[in-house]
Amino acid sequence: MSIDSPSQQTSVDGYDADSTGHWGRFGGRFVPEALVAALDELTAAFEQARTDPDFIATLAHLQRTYTGRPSPVTDAARLAEHAGGARILLKREDLNHTGSHKINNVLGQALLTQRMGKTRVIAETGAGQHGVATATACALLGLECTVYMGAEDTRRQALNVARMELLGAEVVAVETGSQTLKDAINDAMRDWVTTVDRTHYILGTVTGPHPFPTMVRDFQRVIGDEARQQVLDLTGALPDAVVACVGGGSNAMGIFTAFLGDVGVRLYGFEAGGDGVETGRHAARMAGGSPGVLHGTRTYVMQDEMGQTVASHSISAGLDYPGVGPQHAWLHETGRATYAPVTDAEAMAAFELVCRTEGIIPAIESAHAVAGALQVGRDLGPDAVVLVNLSGRGDKDVATAASWFGISAGEGGA
Amino acid sequence: MSSLPELFERTRAEGRAALIGYLPAGFPTVDGAIDAMVAMVEGGVDAIEVGLPYSDPLLDGPTIQAAVDRALQTGATTSDVLDTVRAVAQTGVPTLVMSYWNPIERFGVDRFAHALAEAGGSGVITADITPEEAGDWLTASEREGLARVFLVAPSSTNDRIALTTAAASGFVYAAAVMGVTGARDQVAPAARELVERTRAQTSLPICVGLGVSSGGQAAEIAQFADGVIVGSAFVRALLDAESTEAGIEGVRALAAELRVGVGAPGGT
Ligand SMILES: Cc1ncc(COP(=O)(O)O)c(C=O)c1O
């Protein structure tokens, strides 16, 4: 991986989208007219809910008593030996109920679903983490739940399919296109446009048409709000760098948001470099994509000359997506955050290191962030404090990791 | 070549609705698609929508997805779409492009508008943008004299219908149902209600699409709309046929049946 030293930090006038969901030329709402009414309804419901003391209290109660928030920050001293001695602090979203940060967004949107008087929820999922979190929230709140998952991913992540079904969700294997996350989103949109009067679409990341990028970020920003205070309490100062992996970008926006105004804090997002950006088999949208429109928003997209979406590749199903949240596109363009690819091999080396030095089996997505953080630590030097979002745990990835490292993992496999 | 306003003037004078047919470019091949579109015109279709194949057609059901996937697999390009427009426009009927936004943005909005006008195209039906995001397209279409066909849907509020029709030209596309493209057995009551609400906001012709597949349905819609749009049923005729030739005959026969449905009088 290579990290450009962050360009002189540009001051950004306000980090929020405008009232129609645009960050500069990115974001917006590129959808069939049929969905506009539902997006307007959702925008209004969210605007109301975010300042309603009842809603805030209900969500906070669930976060505390159900998710297990606040998630701790772990001082990863043995891991830090591999980061040139920089101090590495892990924000432990892996300890949340259901095993990742995805639950933060899902609980917020599931409560909104109830508020809007809708009884059915649909969701897309790649690795299955967002699908499991959605199935969980629907079981808890008594909502009907259908999850769209690429047929290819249902095979790669069979364990999570079983979890969703145990939780009472219907899992639809999507056989169209590349049979992965992007096609699952297409099918979820097709369902939504047909059933929108009683169905809410719980999109799992900070992309899609307005208000999703803003709303999902706001439900995830609890990660950074907690972590900023935790780091201050622990070290007496802000961290020098904040690091996250970027699939659609929700865990990254979740931890970045609290620090956007702290111009001295460097922000790094690590994308899936797959086999290497030069091979074309990757999911590095900033390094290997270009501005375009996908799934309702204008952002960096992996596309060909004609504007056809190009298939992405990553060992990590959760980062294997050809688009990225529009606010990331904006942070990239303004230079406020720095994005770089991490290859499959680099991520798996970091995965092994976290297992062996900290006794934590991370999600392979999160291992991309750790790989990036080790490099950032080495670049910034031994006095640096690097905060890393450990977005999820690796139980779902045991079969993939076992086959990568040549360990026998019993039945199942990647 | 007749323009869209001339077409609707004529169909109004004849006391019938216009029949608009869709097929994606490049399916089963670029030339096969052109032949099928010409057969549609010969069968009685009044205007053609040439679909621009796109990898993520989220407003399309399985039938059109299957055709578009095959068009992309055989390598259909945006230039092929423009060539198809050029060939079909030579039959004399108004020829539009139906597209998702990204391929047009990637080609360059101004460049696409210019090339389409130069090929004899009449306008673009945009599946996934609303006037709010269409700033560049509003300017480019104005400059090139192209129709901007936006959709209205049963879920559209009257305010949105006003906003959309104010930005539109050529005609307004009224989506008959909440859902994706694909043949359905019946005309939903929502279609008539939507046309009435749209009528109250605009004097543009209103054409109804999504789900129309038979002469009977076309006849029903022709009673309250200015045009009937048929897509998946034509695609199905090509998909199900044993050969391209048989498919083209199927398309021609379906066009004739639908033309009787919309009210037969008048030639093309
Ligand atoms: C543990 C984990 N981290 C990260 C991601 C990537 O998503 P995002 O970029 O929205 O955080 C996923 C997605 O499945 C995930 O499961």
XYZ file of C-alpha atoms and ligand atoms in Angstrom:
698
model
C 0.000 0.000 0.000
C 1.136 3.564 -0.401
C -0.134 6.529 1.463
C 0.242 9.979 0.059
C 1.060 12.385 2.815
C -2.153 14.279 3.380
C -2.167 17.385 1.283
C -2.259 20.615 3.181
C -5.520 20.324 4.982
C -8.051 22.279 3.017
C -10.591 23.994 5.154
C -14.034 22.761 4.229
C -16.916 25.087 4.778
C -19.272 22.933 6.775
C -19.255 19.185 6.453
C -22.956 18.680 5.954
C -24.694 18.187 2.661
C -26.918 20.974 1.371
C -30.667 20.641 1.860
C -30.985 18.379 -1.189
C -28.203 16.053 -0.117
C -25.286 17.346 -2.190
C -21.659 17.700 -1.185
C -20.380 19.753 -4.082
C -21.116 17.732 -7.221
C -21.506 14.508 -5.217
C -24.577 13.002 -3.593
C -28.101 13.990 -4.592
C -30.992 11.801 -5.588
C -30.885 9.882 -8.867
C -33.973 7.715 -8.604
C -37.153 6.865 -10.464
C -39.859 9.410 -9.696
C -41.888 6.648 -8.029
C -39.457 6.637 -5.081
C -39.323 10.377 -4.506
C -42.421 10.471 -2.302
C -40.982 7.783 -0.027
C -37.623 9.564 0.173
C -39.383 12.812 1.046
C -41.398 11.020 3.718
C -38.234 9.451 5.100
C -36.400 12.785 5.120
C -39.245 14.393 7.052
C -39.529 11.503 9.512
C -35.791 11.566 10.152
C -35.699 15.348 10.599
C -38.474 15.061 13.168
C -37.031 12.057 14.962
C -33.504 13.376 15.360
C -34.694 16.144 17.661
C -37.520 14.250 19.356
C -36.518 13.496 22.975
C -38.599 10.290 22.984
C -36.906 8.931 19.896
C -33.465 9.892 21.174
C -34.153 8.269 24.556
C -35.528 5.058 23.013
C -32.519 4.702 20.735
C -30.066 5.479 23.536
C -31.753 2.899 25.758
C -31.444 0.212 23.077
C -27.827 1.121 22.423
C -27.025 0.733 26.118
C -29.099 -2.309 27.028
C -29.213 -4.209 23.733
C -26.167 -3.317 21.631
C -23.856 -2.939 24.614
C -22.715 0.645 24.023
C -20.501 2.409 24.660
C -18.041 0.071 22.996
C -14.627 0.179 24.683
C -11.336 1.480 23.360
C -8.489 -1.024 23.680
C -4.858 0.069 23.895
C -3.230 -2.422 21.533
C 0.311 -2.357 22.866
C 1.618 -5.578 21.332
C 0.144 -4.761 17.937
C 1.704 -1.294 18.200
C 5.178 -2.840 18.136
C 4.482 -3.425 14.449
C 3.510 0.186 13.885
C 6.899 1.687 14.526
C 5.955 2.167 18.158
C 3.065 4.534 17.514
C 0.262 4.044 20.005
C -2.624 2.092 18.462
C -6.074 2.424 19.999
C -8.823 0.111 18.783
C -12.448 1.242 18.891
C -14.163 -2.057 19.561
C -17.283 -2.127 17.372
C -16.648 -5.864 17.103
C -18.051 -6.203 20.621
C -21.487 -4.886 19.634
C -24.433 -7.272 19.583
C -24.436 -9.045 16.169
C -20.709 -8.415 15.814
C -20.252 -5.157 13.965
C -21.071 -1.461 13.705
C -23.990 -2.261 11.373
C -26.411 -2.546 14.305
C -26.024 1.185 15.111
C -27.666 2.236 11.863
C -30.189 -0.572 11.798
C -31.695 0.163 15.205
C -32.166 3.813 14.256
C -33.822 2.999 10.941
C -35.962 0.210 12.418
C -37.350 2.664 14.979
C -37.999 5.101 12.130
C -39.853 2.359 10.255
C -42.221 2.025 13.192
C -42.623 5.794 13.391
C -43.643 5.925 9.730
C -46.252 3.234 10.391
C -44.609 0.748 8.040
C -44.654 -2.954 8.890
C -42.154 -4.482 6.508
C -38.418 -3.971 6.082
C -36.117 -4.892 3.226
C -32.341 -4.743 3.181
C -29.381 -5.655 0.986
C -26.373 -7.439 2.327
C -22.933 -8.424 1.067
C -21.016 -10.119 3.847
C -24.275 -10.700 5.662
C -23.454 -8.437 8.628
C -25.986 -5.784 7.681
C -28.529 -8.483 6.873
C -28.021 -10.132 10.247
C -28.281 -6.793 12.046
C -31.479 -5.978 10.151
C -33.007 -9.402 10.814
C -32.123 -8.904 14.479
C -33.771 -5.499 14.788
C -36.854 -6.765 12.957
C -37.170 -9.694 15.356
C -36.820 -7.308 18.277
C -39.422 -4.841 16.991
C -41.804 -7.312 15.342
C -41.255 -6.205 11.743
C -41.473 -8.435 8.682
C -38.025 -8.732 7.070
C -36.713 -9.659 3.611
C -32.982 -9.531 2.879
C -31.561 -9.481 -0.660
C -28.173 -11.116 -1.029
C -26.205 -11.943 -4.177
C -26.317 -15.668 -4.901
C -22.514 -15.681 -4.990
C -22.439 -14.123 -1.508
C -24.991 -16.582 -0.096
C -22.456 -19.285 -0.909
C -19.459 -17.325 0.445
C -21.290 -16.396 3.655
C -23.531 -19.397 4.278
C -23.258 -19.003 8.056
C -24.834 -15.559 7.954
C -27.660 -16.828 5.725
C -28.482 -19.372 8.414
C -28.331 -16.677 11.116
C -30.799 -14.477 9.242
C -33.171 -17.379 8.742
C -32.956 -18.328 12.412
C -33.936 -14.752 13.209
C -37.050 -15.112 11.079
C -35.976 -13.180 7.977
C -36.565 -14.303 4.420
C -33.301 -14.344 2.438
C -33.625 -13.868 -1.324
C -30.620 -15.083 -3.339
C -30.189 -12.630 -6.228
C -29.236 -14.402 -9.441
C -28.960 -11.366 -11.730
C -25.848 -9.557 -12.940
C -22.686 -10.347 -10.997
C -24.767 -11.952 -8.200
C -23.086 -9.806 -5.543
C -23.858 -6.759 -3.420
C -24.542 -4.320 -6.241
C -27.156 -6.662 -7.708
C -28.689 -7.188 -4.269
C -29.140 -3.401 -4.058
C -30.778 -3.355 -7.511
C -33.264 -6.016 -6.437
C -33.949 -4.306 -3.119
C -34.724 -1.097 -5.049
C -37.044 -3.032 -7.377
C -38.875 -4.479 -4.393
C -39.082 -1.054 -2.766
C -40.542 0.689 -5.796
C -43.302 -1.953 -5.837
C -44.107 -2.120 -2.108
C -43.125 1.311 -0.856
C -46.429 2.141 0.830
C -45.835 -0.417 3.584
C -42.128 -1.140 3.273
C -39.029 0.714 4.439
C -35.687 0.002 2.824
C -32.964 -0.104 5.489
C -29.934 0.689 3.382
C -26.799 -0.525 5.156
C -24.251 2.132 4.375
C -23.734 5.841 3.684
C -24.630 5.704 0.011
C -27.848 5.745 -2.026
C -30.202 8.673 -2.617
C -30.639 11.508 -0.126
C -31.350 11.229 2.820
C -29.557 7.869 3.234
C -25.941 9.134 3.234
C -26.744 11.742 5.875
C -29.112 9.609 7.927
C -26.895 6.513 8.079
C -23.912 8.697 8.990
C -25.877 10.308 11.790
C -26.891 6.913 13.185
C -23.233 5.799 12.996
C -21.607 8.936 14.366
C -22.016 7.568 17.896
C -18.785 5.634 17.178
C -16.683 8.771 16.823
C -18.574 10.758 19.439
C -17.739 8.083 22.009
C -14.202 7.472 20.761
C -13.218 11.143 20.749
C -14.062 11.441 24.441
C -12.526 8.053 25.254
C -9.225 9.034 23.639
C -9.261 12.405 25.420
C -9.866 10.639 28.742
C -7.138 8.101 28.066
C -4.398 10.295 26.595
C -5.416 13.845 27.457
C -5.302 14.826 23.796
C -6.913 14.144 20.450
C -5.437 11.340 18.340
C -3.064 12.247 15.523
C -4.887 10.050 13.056
C -8.205 8.256 12.758
C -8.321 5.198 10.523
C -11.143 3.077 9.114
C -11.867 0.699 6.267
C -14.221 1.953 3.561
C -16.755 -0.283 1.864
C -19.802 1.877 1.327
C -18.234 3.958 4.052
C -20.529 3.816 7.077
C -18.074 2.761 9.777
C -15.598 5.311 8.411
C -18.112 8.183 8.425
C -19.208 6.945 11.838
C -15.769 7.455 13.335
C -14.669 10.425 11.148
C -17.618 12.704 11.792
C -16.715 13.712 15.339
C -13.217 14.668 14.154
C -14.049 16.539 10.929
C -13.742 19.894 12.626
C -10.467 18.953 14.375
C -8.258 19.999 11.491
C -5.121 18.668 13.187
C -6.513 15.130 13.180
C -5.641 13.258 10.004
C -8.358 11.010 8.606
C -7.519 7.882 6.606
C -9.896 5.589 4.752
C -8.608 2.265 3.429
C -10.339 0.652 0.480
C -10.035 -2.903 -0.755
C -7.021 -3.165 -3.055
C -7.873 -6.793 -3.888
C -5.112 -8.308 -6.005
C -3.658 -4.805 -6.498
C -5.150 -1.768 -8.213
C -2.928 -2.361 -11.246
C -4.582 -5.773 -11.844
C -8.078 -4.308 -12.195
C -9.263 -6.822 -9.573
C -9.958 -4.493 -6.654
C -12.567 -2.239 -5.062
C -10.491 0.951 -4.788
C -12.985 3.476 -6.064
C -10.899 6.560 -5.334
C -7.704 5.178 -6.856
C -9.265 3.161 -9.657
C -12.708 4.669 -10.298
C -14.138 7.950 -11.545
C -17.126 10.187 -10.757
C -20.422 8.714 -11.898
C -23.929 7.850 -10.783
C -24.701 4.524 -9.118
C -27.562 3.450 -6.876
C -29.114 6.853 -6.571
C -26.069 9.013 -5.872
C -23.198 10.711 -7.679
C -19.877 9.492 -6.329
C -16.706 7.637 -7.309
C -17.702 4.528 -9.229
C -15.817 1.683 -10.859
C -17.050 1.950 -14.429
C -15.955 1.441 -17.989
C -15.812 3.926 -20.871
C -19.547 3.559 -21.450
C -20.540 4.126 -17.843
C -21.297 0.459 -17.231
C -20.492 -0.595 -13.685
C -17.400 -2.768 -13.495
C -17.295 -5.722 -11.097
C -15.233 -5.128 -7.977
C -13.098 -7.692 -6.221
C -11.973 -8.197 -2.649
C -11.359 -11.063 -0.272
C -13.700 -9.144 2.008
C -17.337 -9.312 0.905
C -18.129 -6.184 2.950
C -15.693 -4.034 0.948
C -16.531 -5.610 -2.412
C -18.675 -2.824 -3.855
C -18.065 -0.640 -6.948
C -19.449 2.581 -5.406
C -18.740 4.543 -2.225
C -20.644 7.042 -0.086
C -20.764 10.533 -1.647
C -19.442 12.299 1.453
C -16.261 10.239 1.117
C -15.986 11.333 -2.515
C -16.197 14.900 -1.245
C -13.701 14.397 1.594
C -11.354 12.854 -0.964
C -11.754 15.698 -3.414
C -11.299 18.385 -0.775
C -8.341 16.562 0.751
C -9.836 16.494 4.255
C -9.447 12.706 4.289
C -6.869 10.517 2.575
C -7.843 7.258 0.867
C -5.551 4.430 -0.108
C -5.911 0.789 -1.128
C -4.903 -2.215 0.998
C -4.471 -5.506 -0.871
C -5.950 -8.852 0.128
C -2.483 -10.039 1.145
C -1.743 -6.959 3.266
C -5.129 -7.246 4.965
C -4.638 -10.928 5.748
C -1.179 -10.294 7.188
C -2.732 -7.678 9.489
C -5.563 -10.081 10.294
C -3.073 -12.667 11.517
C -1.163 -10.060 13.493
C -4.255 -8.850 15.373
C -5.152 -12.460 16.203
C -1.674 -13.281 17.495
C -0.791 -10.047 19.287
C -4.114 -8.953 20.750
C -6.231 -12.090 20.945
C -8.866 -10.476 18.734
C -10.115 -12.143 15.554
C -11.149 -9.142 13.445
C -13.499 -9.020 10.482
C -11.446 -9.078 7.284
C -12.949 -5.662 6.481
C -11.524 -4.293 9.726
C -8.174 -5.975 9.032
C -7.854 -3.572 6.079
C -8.073 -0.683 8.552
C -5.460 -2.287 10.807
C -3.068 -2.810 7.881
C -3.498 0.858 6.988
C -3.032 1.959 10.588
C 0.276 0.111 10.939
C 1.576 2.037 7.925
C 0.184 5.336 9.206
C 1.853 4.668 12.572
C 5.194 4.001 10.925
C 4.835 7.183 8.846
C 3.849 9.410 11.767
C 6.451 8.042 14.199
C 6.537 6.658 17.752
C 4.881 9.668 19.394
C 1.758 9.353 17.305
C -1.594 8.140 18.588
C -3.615 6.312 15.946
C -7.269 5.518 16.547
C -8.544 2.574 14.487
C -12.144 1.591 13.992
C -12.309 -2.154 14.522
C -15.647 -2.332 12.746
C -16.446 -5.997 13.302
C -15.423 -9.403 14.509
C -14.156 -12.204 12.343
C -16.401 -15.147 13.248
C -18.036 -14.915 9.813
C -14.591 -15.018 8.201
C -13.109 -18.058 9.903
C -13.595 -20.303 6.880
C -12.088 -17.735 4.493
C -9.132 -17.131 6.786
C -8.567 -20.841 7.368
C -8.370 -21.482 3.660
C -6.109 -18.427 3.154
C -3.677 -19.684 5.808
C -4.060 -23.334 4.840
C -5.615 -24.377 8.133
C -8.306 -27.054 8.161
C -11.604 -25.445 9.182
C -13.875 -28.447 9.190
C -16.821 -28.295 6.849
C -17.896 -25.141 5.051
C -15.299 -23.006 3.419
C -14.817 -19.862 1.494
C -39.905 12.612 -40.561
C -42.718 13.507 -38.251
C -42.052 15.257 -34.974
C -43.614 14.326 -31.664
C -46.052 17.309 -31.745
C -47.100 16.330 -35.284
C -47.636 12.750 -34.193
C -49.949 13.692 -31.331
C -51.769 16.202 -33.486
C -52.451 13.478 -35.994
C -53.526 10.814 -33.503
C -55.830 13.327 -31.835
C -57.350 14.179 -35.195
C -57.850 10.480 -35.826
C -59.484 10.042 -32.457
C -57.006 7.465 -31.245
C -54.021 7.089 -28.971
C -50.442 6.899 -30.191
C -48.660 3.562 -29.908
C -45.082 3.745 -28.625
C -42.874 0.659 -28.617
C -39.646 -0.057 -26.732
C -36.775 -2.402 -27.469
C -33.204 -2.234 -26.216
C -30.494 -1.547 -28.783
C -28.110 -4.415 -29.397
C -30.546 -7.223 -28.643
C -30.289 -9.830 -30.056
C -27.656 -8.007 -32.144
C -27.349 -4.393 -33.236
C -28.763 -5.202 -36.675
C -31.352 -7.625 -35.304
C -32.668 -4.919 -33.011
C -32.880 -2.433 -35.875
C -34.792 -4.969 -37.978
C -37.172 -5.626 -35.094
C -37.786 -1.911 -34.570
C -38.468 -1.411 -38.267
C -40.924 -4.327 -38.105
C -42.633 -2.609 -35.168
C -43.096 0.490 -37.307
C -44.390 -1.615 -40.207
C -46.797 -3.302 -37.799
C -48.233 0.050 -36.753
C -46.109 1.525 -33.955
C -46.122 5.339 -34.087
C -42.906 6.093 -32.182
C -39.917 4.050 -31.033
C -37.999 4.073 -27.771
C -34.492 2.733 -28.235
C -33.243 1.400 -24.898
C -29.634 2.179 -23.962
C -28.362 -1.004 -22.281
C -27.117 -0.432 -18.719
C -25.519 -2.773 -16.210
C -27.776 -1.787 -13.292
C -31.308 -1.270 -14.622
C -33.147 -0.882 -11.343
C -36.463 0.125 -12.880
C -36.591 -2.989 -15.070
C -38.089 -6.383 -14.375
C -36.611 -9.753 -15.408
C -37.653 -9.634 -19.092
C -35.877 -6.405 -19.994
C -32.969 -7.249 -17.680
C -32.403 -10.469 -19.611
C -32.409 -8.680 -22.973
C -30.149 -5.895 -21.767
C -27.691 -8.353 -20.210
C -27.439 -10.092 -23.558
C -26.972 -6.803 -25.397
C -24.110 -5.903 -23.056
C -22.555 -9.345 -23.395
C -22.446 -8.928 -27.153
C -20.697 -5.609 -26.631
C -23.380 -3.019 -27.483
C -22.051 0.524 -27.048
C -23.512 4.003 -26.801
C -22.402 4.566 -30.396
C -24.423 1.507 -31.414
C -27.425 3.089 -29.737
C -26.946 6.263 -31.763
C -26.565 4.227 -34.964
C -29.782 2.406 -34.113
C -31.580 5.716 -33.651
C -30.272 6.896 -37.014
C -31.541 3.771 -38.781
C -34.945 3.753 -37.110
C -35.552 7.483 -37.536
C -35.217 6.935 -41.282
C -38.551 5.095 -41.217
C -40.090 8.480 -40.465
C -41.396 7.859 -36.938
C -40.204 9.874 -33.938
C -37.375 7.936 -32.301
C -36.361 8.488 -28.690
C -33.716 7.026 -26.418
C -34.737 5.479 -23.101
C -31.846 5.516 -20.660
C -30.546 5.458 -17.149
C -28.469 8.491 -16.358
C -24.903 7.252 -15.888
C -24.170 6.199 -19.483
C -25.306 9.624 -20.722
C -23.260 11.457 -18.108
C -20.254 9.304 -18.963
C -20.635 9.999 -22.703
C -20.944 13.688 -21.867
C -24.372 15.281 -21.606
C -23.732 17.949 -24.253
C -21.969 15.540 -26.543
C -24.777 12.984 -26.236
C -27.490 15.549 -26.902
C -25.657 16.808 -29.951
C -25.010 13.320 -31.332
C -28.599 12.255 -30.753
C -30.001 15.300 -32.531
C -27.556 14.769 -35.353
C -28.737 11.125 -35.663
C -32.313 12.317 -36.069
C -33.441 11.412 -32.531
C -36.429 13.189 -31.022
C -35.586 13.100 -27.330
C -34.717 11.069 -24.264
C -36.830 9.298 -21.669
C -34.829 9.338 -18.447
C -35.632 6.494 -16.072
C -33.723 7.564 -12.981
C -33.465 11.311 -12.901
C -36.041 13.842 -11.929
C -35.899 17.497 -13.036
C -34.079 18.472 -9.822
C -30.939 16.594 -10.916
C -31.304 17.324 -14.615
C -29.792 20.815 -14.851
C -27.239 20.024 -17.557
C -29.751 17.982 -19.491
C -32.367 20.755 -19.410
C -29.863 23.107 -21.032
C -28.521 20.617 -23.559
C -31.943 19.356 -24.653
C -33.148 22.926 -25.067
C -30.181 23.781 -27.241
C -30.582 20.676 -29.429
C -34.372 20.763 -29.623
C -34.776 17.352 -27.959
C -37.811 16.229 -25.971
C -37.259 15.698 -22.242
C -39.589 12.945 -21.189
C -39.788 12.595 -17.408
C -41.902 10.091 -15.517
C -44.752 10.674 -13.142
C -45.899 7.855 -10.853
C -48.981 6.984 -8.807
C -47.011 8.090 -5.715
C -46.260 11.555 -7.154
C -47.930 14.388 -5.293
C -49.742 17.024 -7.325
C -46.943 19.456 -6.531
C -44.392 17.080 -7.941
C -46.491 16.463 -11.032
C -46.564 20.237 -11.564
C -42.788 20.499 -11.150
C -42.112 17.529 -13.429
C -44.468 18.503 -16.217
C -43.167 22.082 -16.177
C -39.676 20.758 -16.949
C -40.865 18.166 -19.485
C -41.378 18.441 -23.214
C -42.610 16.103 -25.954
C -44.893 14.099 -23.706
C -45.214 12.948 -20.110
C -44.628 9.298 -19.235
C -47.203 8.157 -16.681
C -46.153 4.956 -14.901
C -49.306 2.846 -14.727
C -48.313 1.016 -11.564
C -45.905 1.250 -8.681
C -43.246 -1.174 -9.773
C -40.789 -2.171 -12.453
C -41.230 -2.948 -16.142
C -42.857 -6.264 -17.005
C -46.081 -7.499 -18.573
C -49.165 -7.491 -16.343
C -52.640 -8.872 -16.960
C -54.692 -5.855 -16.051
C -54.674 -2.098 -16.211
C -54.449 -0.781 -12.670
C -57.073 1.789 -11.646
C -54.137 3.948 -10.523
C -53.287 4.637 -14.163
C -56.507 6.503 -14.937
C -56.333 8.459 -11.718
C -52.730 9.467 -12.405
C -53.554 10.606 -15.940
C -56.402 12.727 -14.609
C -54.169 14.353 -12.002
C -51.489 14.978 -14.623
C -54.007 16.432 -17.085
C -54.897 19.028 -14.493
C -51.310 20.307 -14.564
C -50.234 20.245 -18.195
C -51.343 20.410 -21.799
C -48.549 18.024 -22.868
C -49.673 14.655 -24.223
C -49.713 11.942 -21.542
C -48.637 8.419 -22.400
C -49.118 5.440 -20.122
C -46.553 2.681 -19.754
C -45.402 -0.157 -17.465
C -47.131 -3.487 -17.745
C -49.157 -3.042 -20.941
C -48.995 -6.166 -23.090
C -52.227 -6.771 -25.023
C -54.547 -5.072 -27.496
C -57.283 -5.156 -24.894
C -55.201 -3.269 -22.348
C -54.120 -0.794 -25.013
C -57.766 -0.163 -25.887
C -58.618 0.470 -22.263
C -55.778 2.962 -21.805
C -56.510 4.662 -25.126
C -59.803 5.815 -23.616
C -58.074 8.167 -21.186
C -54.460 8.649 -22.357
C -52.819 10.165 -25.452
C -50.431 7.289 -25.907
C -49.766 3.715 -24.893
C -46.194 2.546 -24.248
C -45.307 -1.142 -24.599
C -41.882 -2.589 -23.806
C -41.579 -5.946 -22.072
C -44.173 -7.603 -24.295
C -42.107 -6.774 -27.403
C -38.936 -7.979 -25.691
C -40.693 -11.188 -24.696
C -41.704 -11.799 -28.306
C -38.018 -11.675 -29.273
C -36.768 -13.632 -26.248
C -39.235 -16.495 -26.665
C -38.831 -16.929 -30.413
C -36.861 -19.807 -31.874
C -35.019 -17.560 -34.303
C -34.468 -13.842 -34.803
C -36.651 -13.997 -37.911
C -39.498 -15.623 -35.993
C -39.038 -13.073 -33.215
C -39.273 -10.205 -35.658
C -42.509 -11.634 -37.073
C -43.811 -11.938 -33.512
C -42.946 -8.305 -32.874
C -44.693 -7.234 -36.071
C -47.827 -9.198 -35.159
C -47.899 -7.761 -31.631
C -47.530 -4.241 -33.037
C -50.542 -4.844 -35.289
C -52.640 -6.190 -32.408
C -51.752 -3.239 -30.200
C -52.419 -0.819 -33.029
C -55.967 -2.153 -33.318
C -56.194 -1.694 -29.555
C -55.251 1.996 -29.584
C -57.813 2.654 -32.335
C -56.659 1.620 -35.763
C -57.388 4.450 -38.260
C -54.631 6.220 -40.155
C -51.345 5.097 -41.618
C -47.856 5.961 -40.525
C -17.301 -5.548 9.857
C -17.558 -4.679 8.661
N -16.787 -3.593 8.475
C -16.962 -2.794 7.415
C -17.911 -3.056 6.448
C -18.016 -2.144 5.268
O -19.114 -1.307 5.295
P -18.983 0.234 5.607
O -17.910 0.772 4.724
O -20.320 0.783 5.313
O -18.615 0.378 7.022
C -18.756 -4.176 6.609
C -19.800 -4.482 5.611
O -20.361 -5.525 5.540
C -18.561 -5.001 7.742
O -19.317 -6.096 7.926
